[in-house]
Amino acid sequence: MSVLKIQNLSKNFGKIQAVKNINFTVPENSVFGLIGRNGAGKTTTIRMLMNIYLPDEGEILFQGEKIDSTFKDKVGYLPEERGLYKKMKVIDTLLFFAEIKGIINQKVKRKAFEYLERFALTDRANSKIEDLSKGNQQKIQFISTILHNPEFIILDEPFSGLDPINTDLLKDIIIEMKKEGKIIILSTHLMDYAEKLCDNIAMINEGKIILNGNLKEIKQNFAKGRILLDTDSDLDFLKTSRFVEKIENFGNQFSIKLKNESEHQQFLLELLNNKVNITKFAANEISLHEIFIQLAENETDEVKNVK
Amino acid sequence: MLSNKIIGILKRELKDKLFAKSFIFMTLLIPGIFVISIGIQVLIYSSEDTDKHQIVIFSEVAGLEKHLQKSINSELKNDFQYVVDVREIPGTQFNKEFNSLKPLLLNNSISALIFIPKKAISDKHVSYYSRNPKNSQIHNRFSGIINQAIISFYFEGKNLSENDIQFAKENVRYDELKVSEDSIVESGIGAEVLSFLFIFLLYLSILFSGQMVLRAVVEEKNNRIVEILLSSVSSNELIVGKILGSAITSLAQMLIWLLPLIFILSSSWYLLPPELIVSVSAWQWLYYFVNFLIGLVTYLGLFAAVGSIFDNEQDAQSGMWPLMMLVMIPFFIAISVHNNPNNSIAVSTSMIPFTSIMVMPARMGLIDVPLHQFLISLTVNFITLILIFPITGKIYRIGILQTGKKPNFKEVLTWIKMKNL
């Protein structure tokens, strides 16, 4: 059952159409990836979800009801461009952000210290924000996003600026929150993270949704007739191969689209006959990254809804 | 009326402004600077001239010399700053005397040479020769001395008593009586001083806290904190919280400055010179405070809106000048109504938006303003506040999330017209 439904949403700024009639649904208990290039319309869409902007057309339904200003209290939002009051103490910052979400009590203070401990920041509770490193500020920002225990969490590029250990910690927390039944929207242009974390995605390009659906199904759909090949050999001979429709070169990895998706065995034979040194051969495989590039390059009005 | 969210924003603003070290510092520093600058002026004025001055007075009028001596003796009895040499000479000899003293005038051995010609008895015109003929200190001292001598000389032998002559020397003095609907009272300058104090404090508060709000808005926009704030509160809640925080801070600051004054006024009522006694009714006090708050909130809204248009402080400073004019013009009009609080400019500006906030209290300190004018002024200020707030709110709401290119005036106007934000 879908929890958040975006219907025919449009937003113009003067002559610029930032979001053009988009539709997607976010199912419950899932991580939803809102992906797209910089300036594609992700932030405007998120701002409409947050009721920061009012849409020119269309509506947003949460559990079947149109969202209003009370929706803000149910949401935790980590914007792409982070901002904290530099002169404020860490613990005051956390309590302030919880307070403007309508939560003032001792429990939230306890919870704040629990999160600080988890992120190894307990000893910095009374430090000023400006005295923290950028990575630590990032962690404080993340804690302030989830401290009020929101049902719905929007994370815009959450991993930027974090080291691998903290990235893993953040990923663990995101998975934990998903298990708790929260809905998470992850907005990113880093396809790798989206691919690892998301159950469903909507891809937005120039204000329009160009792909929407379950990630596994999308990949299956796009992977048909796709070969991922790792090799250091010269593949120039493939340009004239009768099996191959298109080759994309990523250095030591090639993505090859076959003319006929059932001919991958014959294609493998051709490679072996030509003494290609194969380190990896994966049939019917495609990365989200490739799907994204493919779609963004062949800009289309047609929305690929994968059910 | 105030949501918990506004209170949350307000609490942070107060913590940041009212309970900050800078507040205590500024609250003490501003009167300190004031006292020091006035002190320096007084010091310069009083120590302006402690040098000895040699003054030479030539009189062509036979018999004036003894009156001059008498006048000098009584006026400069305890003043050893001046050494005065009075000589009676025939008019024809003046040029020769002048030429012989000219080198001493030029090297400042003699500060001034005063020549009293015969006709001075009828027209009181005397010649004053000096390297610095504008020295008001010597001017003031000696014009009185010479005037008294001429008056004594003039009435000599006219069978008048010393008392009559003394009476003739006196100037006219006004007993100022202020006429109002229900009383005629001696007019003091207390109410006037108080009203100007309020206007001056309002002016200072608008400038200080206005710039503070503007800087804070630019900083929030620049730091991108605003995006997170807006994901929790509406832009209206945010702007209301911020403005209330600054207004309360300013009001607290003004009270801190005024309380000692009010205490002195009320506890030592009878010790004050009568002209300083303030006859201000409780209603008038209330009006001053209400007017202060309305004015402050109106202007702070505008400062916040201007701040939201720009994303760095330099641009914001350049965009602030129309607003500064809107603060300064009313202030200067309010100060200049002192000469005639009932002229047409004073009356009209005390009832039009923005100027009314400062000109009306200035007039009220000087005269009893007709009730209808007072009510018009109050209504105009309320309506201005009510009209200006949605507009500033709208500019703020759009401006605060705009980044990149600096918008021009036309674009800001289109923001105001936008329906769906």
Short mmCIF file of N, CA, C and O in Angstrom, two decimals, chain B residues 6 230 233-242 389-390 392-394 396-397:
data_model
loop_
_atom_site.label_atom_id
_atom_site.label_comp_id
_atom_site.label_asym_id
_atom_site.label_seq_id
_atom_site.Cartn_x
_atom_site.Cartn_y
_atom_site.Cartn_z
N ILE B 6 6.51 29.45 17.15
CA ILE B 6 6.98 30.85 17.24
C ILE B 6 7.73 31.03 18.56
O ILE B 6 8.79 31.64 18.60
N LEU B 230 12.57 26.08 7.73
CA LEU B 230 11.30 26.07 7.00
C LEU B 230 10.71 24.67 6.86
O LEU B 230 9.55 24.53 6.52
N VAL B 233 8.93 25.06 10.50
CA VAL B 233 8.00 26.16 10.76
C VAL B 233 7.66 26.85 9.44
O VAL B 233 8.39 26.70 8.47
N SER B 234 6.58 27.62 9.44
CA SER B 234 6.26 28.35 8.22
C SER B 234 7.09 29.62 8.20
O SER B 234 7.61 30.06 9.23
N SER B 235 7.21 30.22 7.00
CA SER B 235 8.04 31.42 6.91
C SER B 235 7.45 32.54 7.77
O SER B 235 8.18 33.35 8.33
N ASN B 236 6.11 32.56 7.90
CA ASN B 236 5.50 33.59 8.73
C ASN B 236 5.84 33.40 10.20
O ASN B 236 6.14 34.36 10.90
N GLU B 237 5.81 32.14 10.64
CA GLU B 237 6.17 31.88 12.04
C GLU B 237 7.62 32.29 12.28
O GLU B 237 7.96 32.86 13.32
N LEU B 238 8.46 32.03 11.29
CA LEU B 238 9.88 32.34 11.43
C LEU B 238 10.10 33.85 11.53
O LEU B 238 10.79 34.33 12.43
N ILE B 239 9.47 34.59 10.62
CA ILE B 239 9.70 36.05 10.61
C ILE B 239 9.08 36.68 11.87
O ILE B 239 9.68 37.58 12.48
N VAL B 240 7.92 36.19 12.28
CA VAL B 240 7.28 36.75 13.49
C VAL B 240 8.17 36.49 14.72
O VAL B 240 8.43 37.39 15.52
N GLY B 241 8.67 35.27 14.84
CA GLY B 241 9.54 34.92 15.96
C GLY B 241 10.79 35.79 15.99
O GLY B 241 11.19 36.29 17.03
N LYS B 242 11.38 35.98 14.81
CA LYS B 242 12.63 36.75 14.74
C LYS B 242 12.38 38.21 15.12
O LYS B 242 13.13 38.81 15.88
N PHE B 389 3.02 43.95 6.80
CA PHE B 389 3.47 42.63 7.24
C PHE B 389 3.28 41.52 6.21
O PHE B 389 4.22 40.76 5.96
N PRO B 390 2.10 41.43 5.57
CA PRO B 390 1.97 40.37 4.56
C PRO B 390 2.94 40.58 3.40
O PRO B 390 3.45 39.62 2.84
N THR B 392 5.97 42.14 3.49
CA THR B 392 7.32 41.75 3.88
C THR B 392 7.39 40.23 4.04
O THR B 392 8.38 39.61 3.68
N GLY B 393 6.33 39.64 4.58
CA GLY B 393 6.28 38.19 4.74
C GLY B 393 6.44 37.47 3.41
O GLY B 393 7.14 36.48 3.30
N LYS B 394 5.78 38.03 2.39
CA LYS B 394 5.82 37.42 1.06
C LYS B 394 7.23 37.53 0.47
O LYS B 394 7.77 36.56 -0.05
N TYR B 396 9.91 37.92 2.09
CA TYR B 396 10.77 37.07 2.90
C TYR B 396 10.64 35.61 2.47
O TYR B 396 11.62 34.92 2.25
N ARG B 397 9.39 35.19 2.31
CA ARG B 397 9.14 33.78 1.98
C ARG B 397 9.80 33.37 0.67
O ARG B 397 10.34 32.28 0.55
#
